[in-house]
Coordinates of C-alpha atoms and ligand atoms in Angstrom, one line a residue:
M1 CA 5.0 -29.8 -1.3
V2 CA 3.9 -27.2 -3.8
Y3 CA 4.4 -23.8 -2.1
L4 CA 2.2 -21.1 -3.7
D5 CA 2.1 -18.7 -0.7
H6 CA 5.0 -16.4 -1.6
N7 CA 3.1 -13.3 -0.6
A8 CA 3.1 -14.6 2.9
T9 CA 6.7 -15.4 2.9
T10 CA 9.5 -16.9 0.7
R11 CA 12.1 -19.5 1.3
P12 CA 15.5 -17.9 2.1
D13 CA 17.9 -18.4 -0.8
P14 CA 21.0 -20.6 0.1
E15 CA 23.2 -17.5 -0.5
V16 CA 21.1 -15.6 2.1
T17 CA 21.4 -18.4 4.6
A18 CA 25.2 -18.5 4.0
A19 CA 25.5 -14.7 4.5
V20 CA 23.5 -14.9 7.8
A21 CA 25.7 -17.9 9.1
R22 CA 28.9 -16.1 8.0
C23 CA 27.9 -13.0 9.9
L24 CA 26.9 -14.9 13.1
D25 CA 30.2 -16.8 12.9
A26 CA 32.7 -14.2 11.8
T27 CA 31.3 -10.6 12.2
W28 CA 29.4 -10.8 15.4
G29 CA 30.8 -7.5 16.8
N30 CA 28.7 -4.5 17.5
P31 CA 28.8 -2.2 14.5
S32 CA 29.0 0.8 16.8
S33 CA 32.3 -0.4 18.5
L34 CA 35.4 1.5 17.5
H35 CA 37.7 -1.6 17.6
A36 CA 38.5 -3.9 14.7
G37 CA 35.7 -6.4 15.5
G38 CA 33.2 -3.6 15.5
Q39 CA 34.5 -2.1 12.3
A40 CA 34.3 -5.5 10.5
A41 CA 30.6 -5.6 11.6
R42 CA 30.2 -2.1 10.4
A43 CA 31.5 -3.0 7.0
V44 CA 28.8 -5.8 6.7
L45 CA 26.2 -3.2 7.7
Q46 CA 27.3 -0.7 5.2
S47 CA 27.6 -3.3 2.4
A48 CA 24.0 -4.5 3.0
R49 CA 22.9 -0.8 3.0
A50 CA 24.5 -0.3 -0.3
A51 CA 22.8 -3.4 -1.8
A52 CA 19.4 -2.2 -0.5
A53 CA 20.0 1.2 -2.0
R54 CA 21.0 -0.3 -5.4
L55 CA 17.8 -2.4 -5.4
V56 CA 15.5 0.6 -5.1
G57 CA 17.7 3.3 -6.8
A58 CA 18.4 5.2 -3.5
Q59 CA 21.5 6.7 -2.1
T60 CA 23.1 4.6 0.7
Q61 CA 22.5 7.1 3.4
E62 CA 18.7 7.2 2.6
I63 CA 18.3 3.6 3.8
A64 CA 17.5 2.9 7.5
F65 CA 17.1 -0.8 8.6
A66 CA 14.1 -1.8 10.5
S67 CA 12.7 -5.1 11.9
G68 CA 10.5 -5.6 8.8
G69 CA 7.7 -4.1 6.8
T70 CA 5.5 -3.6 9.8
E71 CA 8.0 -1.5 11.6
A72 CA 9.0 0.5 8.5
D73 CA 5.3 1.3 8.0
N74 CA 4.8 2.2 11.6
Q75 CA 7.9 4.5 11.5
A76 CA 6.5 6.3 8.4
L77 CA 3.0 6.8 9.9
L78 CA 3.7 7.2 13.6
G79 CA 6.7 9.5 13.0
L80 CA 3.9 12.1 12.5
L81 CA 3.2 12.0 16.2
F82 CA 6.7 13.3 16.8
A83 CA 6.6 16.0 14.1
D84 CA 6.0 19.7 15.0
G85 CA 3.9 20.5 11.9
A86 CA 0.4 22.0 12.3
G87 CA -1.4 19.5 10.0
R88 CA -3.3 16.5 11.4
H89 CA -4.7 14.8 8.4
V90 CA -3.5 11.7 6.5
V91 CA -4.7 10.2 3.2
T92 CA -4.4 6.5 2.6
T93 CA -6.4 3.7 1.0
A94 CA -9.0 1.2 2.2
I95 CA -6.9 -1.6 0.8
E96 CA -3.6 -1.1 2.7
H97 CA -2.1 -3.9 4.8
Q98 CA -2.9 -3.8 8.6
A99 CA 0.7 -2.5 9.1
V100 CA -0.6 0.8 7.7
L101 CA -4.3 0.6 8.7
R102 CA -3.6 0.0 12.4
P103 CA -1.1 2.9 12.8
C104 CA -3.8 5.0 11.1
Q105 CA -6.1 4.0 13.9
V106 CA -3.5 5.0 16.5
L107 CA -3.3 8.4 14.8
E108 CA -7.1 8.7 15.0
A109 CA -7.0 7.8 18.7
A110 CA -4.6 10.7 19.1
G111 CA -7.0 13.1 17.5
W112 CA -5.8 12.9 13.9
H113 CA -8.1 12.6 10.8
V114 CA -7.5 9.8 8.3
T115 CA -9.2 9.6 4.9
R116 CA -9.2 6.1 3.4
V117 CA -9.7 6.2 -0.4
A118 CA -11.6 3.3 -1.9
P119 CA -10.3 1.5 -5.0
D120 CA -12.4 0.8 -8.1
A121 CA -13.9 -2.7 -8.8
R122 CA -10.5 -3.7 -10.4
G123 CA -8.6 -2.9 -7.2
R124 CA -6.9 0.2 -8.4
V125 CA -7.1 3.6 -6.6
D126 CA -7.7 6.5 -8.9
P127 CA -5.1 9.3 -8.5
A128 CA -7.9 11.9 -8.9
T129 CA -9.7 10.5 -5.8
V130 CA -6.5 10.8 -3.8
V131 CA -6.1 14.4 -4.9
A132 CA -9.8 15.1 -4.1
A133 CA -9.2 13.8 -0.5
L134 CA -6.4 16.3 0.2
R135 CA -7.1 19.0 2.7
P136 CA -5.1 22.1 3.7
D137 CA -4.0 20.3 6.8
T138 CA -2.9 17.0 5.0
V139 CA 0.6 16.1 6.0
L140 CA 1.1 12.6 4.6
V141 CA -0.2 10.5 1.7
S142 CA 0.4 6.7 2.2
I143 CA -0.4 4.5 -0.8
M144 CA 0.8 0.9 -1.2
L145 CA 2.7 0.0 -4.4
A146 CA 1.3 -3.5 -4.8
N147 CA -1.6 -5.0 -3.0
N148 CA -0.7 -8.1 -1.0
E149 CA -4.0 -9.9 -1.8
T150 CA -4.8 -9.0 -5.4
G151 CA -1.2 -8.0 -6.5
V152 CA -2.7 -4.9 -8.2
L153 CA -0.2 -2.2 -8.7
Q154 CA -1.2 1.3 -7.5
P155 CA -0.5 4.4 -9.5
V156 CA 2.0 5.7 -7.0
R157 CA 4.0 7.7 -9.5
E158 CA 1.0 9.6 -10.7
I159 CA -0.2 10.2 -7.2
A160 CA 3.3 11.5 -6.0
A161 CA 3.5 13.8 -9.1
A162 CA 0.1 15.4 -8.1
V163 CA 0.7 15.5 -4.4
R164 CA 4.3 16.4 -3.8
P165 CA 4.2 19.8 -5.6
R166 CA 1.8 20.8 -2.8
G167 CA 4.5 20.1 -0.2
I168 CA 2.9 16.9 1.1
P169 CA 5.3 14.0 1.5
V170 CA 4.3 10.6 0.0
H171 CA 5.0 7.2 1.6
T172 CA 4.6 3.9 -0.2
D173 CA 4.4 0.4 1.4
A174 CA 6.3 -1.4 -1.3
V175 CA 6.7 -4.6 0.8
Q176 CA 5.1 -6.8 -2.0
A177 CA 6.8 -5.0 -4.9
V178 CA 10.5 -4.7 -3.9
G179 CA 12.4 -7.7 -5.3
R180 CA 9.6 -8.7 -7.6
I181 CA 9.2 -5.7 -10.0
P182 CA 11.6 -2.9 -10.7
V183 CA 11.3 -0.2 -8.0
A184 CA 13.1 3.1 -8.3
V185 CA 12.4 5.7 -5.7
G186 CA 13.4 8.6 -8.0
D187 CA 11.1 7.4 -10.7
L188 CA 8.2 6.9 -8.3
G189 CA 8.9 10.3 -6.7
V190 CA 8.2 9.1 -3.2
D191 CA 9.7 10.5 0.1
L192 CA 9.3 7.3 2.1
L193 CA 9.2 3.6 1.1
S194 CA 8.9 0.4 3.2
A195 CA 10.4 -2.9 2.2
S196 CA 10.8 -6.3 3.9
A197 CA 13.4 -9.0 3.2
H198 CA 11.4 -12.1 3.7
K199 CA 9.2 -11.3 0.7
F200 CA 12.1 -11.7 -1.6
H201 CA 14.0 -14.7 -0.2
G202 CA 15.7 -12.9 2.6
P203 CA 15.3 -13.6 6.4
K204 CA 12.3 -12.6 8.4
G205 CA 12.3 -9.8 10.9
V206 CA 14.4 -7.4 8.8
G207 CA 13.5 -4.7 6.3
F208 CA 14.1 -1.0 5.7
L209 CA 12.6 2.4 5.4
Y210 CA 13.9 4.6 2.6
V211 CA 13.7 8.3 3.6
R212 CA 14.5 10.7 0.8
K213 CA 17.5 13.0 1.5
G214 CA 16.2 16.3 2.7
C215 CA 13.0 14.8 4.1
E216 CA 13.3 15.2 7.8
W217 CA 11.3 12.3 9.3
P218 CA 11.1 12.0 13.1
A219 CA 12.4 8.8 14.7
V220 CA 9.9 6.6 16.5
L221 CA 12.4 4.6 18.5
S222 CA 14.8 6.6 20.6
G223 CA 17.9 5.6 22.4
G224 CA 21.4 5.2 20.8
H225 CA 22.5 6.9 17.6
Q226 CA 22.3 3.9 15.3
E227 CA 21.0 4.3 11.8
N228 CA 22.0 7.9 11.8
G229 CA 19.6 8.6 14.7
R230 CA 16.7 7.3 12.7
R231 CA 16.2 4.0 14.5
A232 CA 17.8 3.3 17.9
G233 CA 18.9 -0.1 19.0
T234 CA 21.8 -2.4 18.2
E235 CA 21.3 -3.6 14.6
N236 CA 20.1 -7.1 13.7
L237 CA 23.3 -7.6 11.8
P238 CA 22.9 -11.3 10.8
G239 CA 19.4 -10.4 9.4
I240 CA 20.8 -7.3 7.7
A241 CA 23.6 -9.4 6.1
G242 CA 20.9 -11.8 4.8
L243 CA 18.8 -8.8 3.5
G244 CA 21.9 -7.5 1.7
A245 CA 22.4 -10.9 0.0
A246 CA 18.7 -11.1 -0.9
C247 CA 18.8 -7.6 -2.4
E248 CA 21.7 -8.3 -4.6
L249 CA 20.2 -11.6 -5.8
A250 CA 16.8 -10.0 -6.5
R251 CA 18.5 -7.2 -8.5
L252 CA 20.5 -9.6 -10.7
R253 CA 17.5 -11.9 -11.2
L254 CA 14.7 -9.4 -11.5
D255 CA 14.1 -9.7 -15.2
S256 CA 14.3 -13.5 -15.5
D257 CA 12.3 -14.0 -12.3
H258 CA 9.6 -11.7 -13.6
R259 CA 9.4 -13.6 -16.9
T260 CA 9.3 -17.0 -15.3
M261 CA 6.6 -16.0 -12.7
A262 CA 4.5 -14.3 -15.4
A263 CA 4.6 -17.4 -17.6
R264 CA 3.6 -19.7 -14.7
R265 CA 0.9 -17.4 -13.6
A266 CA -0.6 -17.3 -17.1
Q267 CA -0.5 -21.2 -17.1
L268 CA -2.3 -21.2 -13.8
E269 CA -5.0 -18.7 -14.9
E270 CA -5.7 -20.4 -18.2
G271 CA -6.0 -23.7 -16.2
L272 CA -8.4 -22.1 -13.7
A273 CA -10.6 -20.7 -16.4
R274 CA -10.8 -24.2 -18.1
L275 CA -11.5 -26.0 -14.8
C276 CA -14.0 -23.6 -13.4
P277 CA -15.7 -21.3 -16.0
G278 CA -17.3 -19.2 -13.2
V279 CA -13.9 -18.4 -11.6
R280 CA -13.4 -14.7 -11.0
I281 CA -9.8 -13.4 -10.8
H282 CA -9.7 -10.2 -8.8
G283 CA -7.9 -7.3 -10.4
A284 CA -7.4 -9.2 -13.6
G285 CA -8.1 -6.0 -15.6
S286 CA -5.4 -4.1 -13.8
E287 CA -1.7 -4.1 -13.9
R288 CA -0.6 -6.7 -11.3
L289 CA 2.5 -8.3 -9.8
P290 CA 3.6 -11.1 -12.0
N291 CA 3.2 -13.7 -9.3
T292 CA -0.3 -13.2 -7.8
T293 CA -3.7 -14.6 -8.6
Y294 CA -6.5 -14.0 -6.2
A295 CA -9.5 -16.1 -7.4
S296 CA -13.0 -16.5 -6.2
F297 CA -14.7 -19.9 -6.9
P298 CA -18.4 -19.4 -6.8
G299 CA -20.2 -21.5 -4.1
V300 CA -16.9 -22.7 -2.6
D301 CA -15.8 -21.9 0.9
A302 CA -12.2 -20.6 0.6
V303 CA -11.1 -22.0 4.0
A304 CA -12.4 -25.5 3.0
L305 CA -10.6 -25.3 -0.3
T306 CA -7.4 -24.1 1.3
M307 CA -7.5 -27.0 3.8
N308 CA -8.3 -29.6 1.2
L309 CA -5.4 -28.4 -1.0
D310 CA -3.2 -28.5 2.0
V311 CA -4.0 -32.2 2.5
L312 CA -2.8 -32.8 -1.0
G313 CA 0.5 -30.9 -0.3
I314 CA -0.4 -27.6 -1.9
C315 CA 0.0 -24.4 0.2
V316 CA -2.2 -21.5 -0.8
S317 CA -3.9 -18.9 1.3
T318 CA -7.3 -17.2 1.8
G319 CA -5.6 -13.8 1.7
S320 CA -3.2 -11.9 4.0
A321 CA -1.3 -14.3 6.3
C322 CA -1.8 -11.8 9.1
T323 CA -5.6 -12.2 9.0
S324 CA -6.0 -15.7 7.7
W325 CA -7.3 -17.0 11.1
Q326 CA -10.2 -14.5 11.0
R327 CA -13.4 -15.6 9.3
A328 CA -14.4 -12.1 8.1
A329 CA -14.5 -11.2 4.4
P330 CA -11.2 -9.8 3.4
H331 CA -11.3 -6.0 3.6
V332 CA -9.6 -5.6 0.2
L333 CA -12.3 -7.4 -1.7
T334 CA -15.0 -5.7 0.4
A335 CA -13.5 -2.3 -0.6
M336 CA -13.5 -3.5 -4.2
G337 CA -17.3 -3.9 -3.9
C338 CA -17.4 -7.8 -3.7
S339 CA -20.3 -9.4 -1.9
P340 CA -19.4 -11.4 1.3
E341 CA -20.1 -14.7 -0.7
V342 CA -17.6 -13.8 -3.4
A343 CA -15.1 -12.5 -0.8
L344 CA -15.3 -15.7 1.3
S345 CA -14.7 -17.9 -1.7
A346 CA -11.4 -16.2 -2.6
V347 CA -8.1 -18.1 -2.6
R348 CA -4.7 -16.5 -3.2
F349 CA -2.1 -18.3 -5.3
S350 CA 1.2 -16.5 -5.0
L351 CA 4.1 -17.9 -7.1
G352 CA 7.8 -17.6 -6.6
R353 CA 11.0 -17.7 -8.6
D354 CA 11.3 -21.4 -8.1
T355 CA 7.7 -22.3 -9.0
T356 CA 7.8 -24.8 -11.9
A357 CA 5.3 -25.7 -14.7
N358 CA 5.0 -29.0 -13.0
D359 CA 3.9 -27.3 -9.7
I360 CA 1.1 -25.6 -11.6
E361 CA 0.0 -28.8 -13.3
T362 CA -0.1 -30.5 -9.9
T363 CA -2.1 -27.7 -8.4
L364 CA -4.6 -27.7 -11.3
K365 CA -5.0 -31.5 -11.0
A366 CA -5.6 -31.1 -7.2
L367 CA -8.2 -28.4 -7.9
A368 CA -9.9 -30.6 -10.5
D369 CA -10.2 -33.3 -7.8
V370 CA -11.3 -31.0 -4.9
L371 CA -13.5 -28.4 -6.4
P372 CA -16.4 -30.6 -7.5
R373 CA -16.6 -32.0 -3.9
L374 CA -16.7 -28.6 -2.3
A375 CA -19.1 -26.7 -4.6
I376 CA -22.4 -26.0 -3.0
P377 CA -25.0 -27.1 -5.6
Ligands
PLP1 N1 2.9 -4.5 4.0 C1 2.5 -5.4 3.2 C2 1.8 -5.0 1.9 C3 2.6 -6.8 3.4 O1 2.1 -7.7 2.6 C4 3.2 -7.1 4.7 C5 3.3 -8.6 5.0 O2 2.6 -9.4 4.5 C6 3.7 -6.1 5.5 C7 3.5 -4.8 5.2 C8 4.3 -6.5 6.8 O3 5.7 -6.9 6.6 P1 6.4 -7.8 7.7 O4 5.9 -9.1 7.6 O5 7.9 -7.7 7.3 O6 6.2 -7.1 9.0

């Protein structure tokens, strides 16, 4: 099998699997217990927290574990419902993941106002448009760091530099960026950042929300005092142990993984251009994640292409895994101004640290076989 769907999820690294198993076997105590078994579990929790903090350049106490990217995003957005401030306006983009867009709808249902800024045709949001959308009652700006479909990097640093001096906190959904490109919260200047372990060879169902020290963000889940009162509930310690291992690996391998993925992606895109001169690579003119190619093949139905490649053992996607069963044009491409025909012919190839040159050759050969059969004359 050639797996080119790493933006949906990645295979847990053997070191991650070992860390999860070790935790289940040896440190299964409750990290909140005072006895030795609890304290051994607490040490695992704190070591994973330190690894997560190192990966994003945060302080250890600024990391609160969550059940993944969706929960971290929900905590950032829906925390507003529990805040006492007077403002009731949020600025975000039209190209966010549903994990941000849906909580924005929840806010709207509760009487809040949300402005969704559109990107340009290359999938990038202009900082000036974000600033123009601010209102006196804006209390949060939420902009993703890397788009999950196009891989386009958003100018979060510039946006934070313009927005934060006005006293408005900035959240970034960095789920697709953390572990793939260098991410440093201090450099970005954000107050809140979401990450998810399964996007960088960690386990599913675990992630974290970075909350800048001094930024009081209300808790959404209430109950026990876990995570310093930020997120109640006994921690998913095996998952967190795996996340810690994945963070450490990602940090050590960041540069070499980046180089490998960028080289393979260039090989893929050159091959696509040769095979299909009409191919359109979305966001090609923008700075992108090194692993993502989102390509429209004129006259080809993306679902048919995905299924035909699957028969040949190649796993790709029509876009976000969360919406791949819906037959609507992907909202990201629609926001970038693509016609429904172009949007419905788009297939996402997302590479991983283990993708080989041979995998790319196999994929290109399969495309050469399948594309002529699918193209509508
Ligand atoms: N945000 C982005 C940009 C994503 O790509 C995803 C998952 O694909 C999520 C949030 C949700 O993360 P999780 O699957 O950990 O809930």
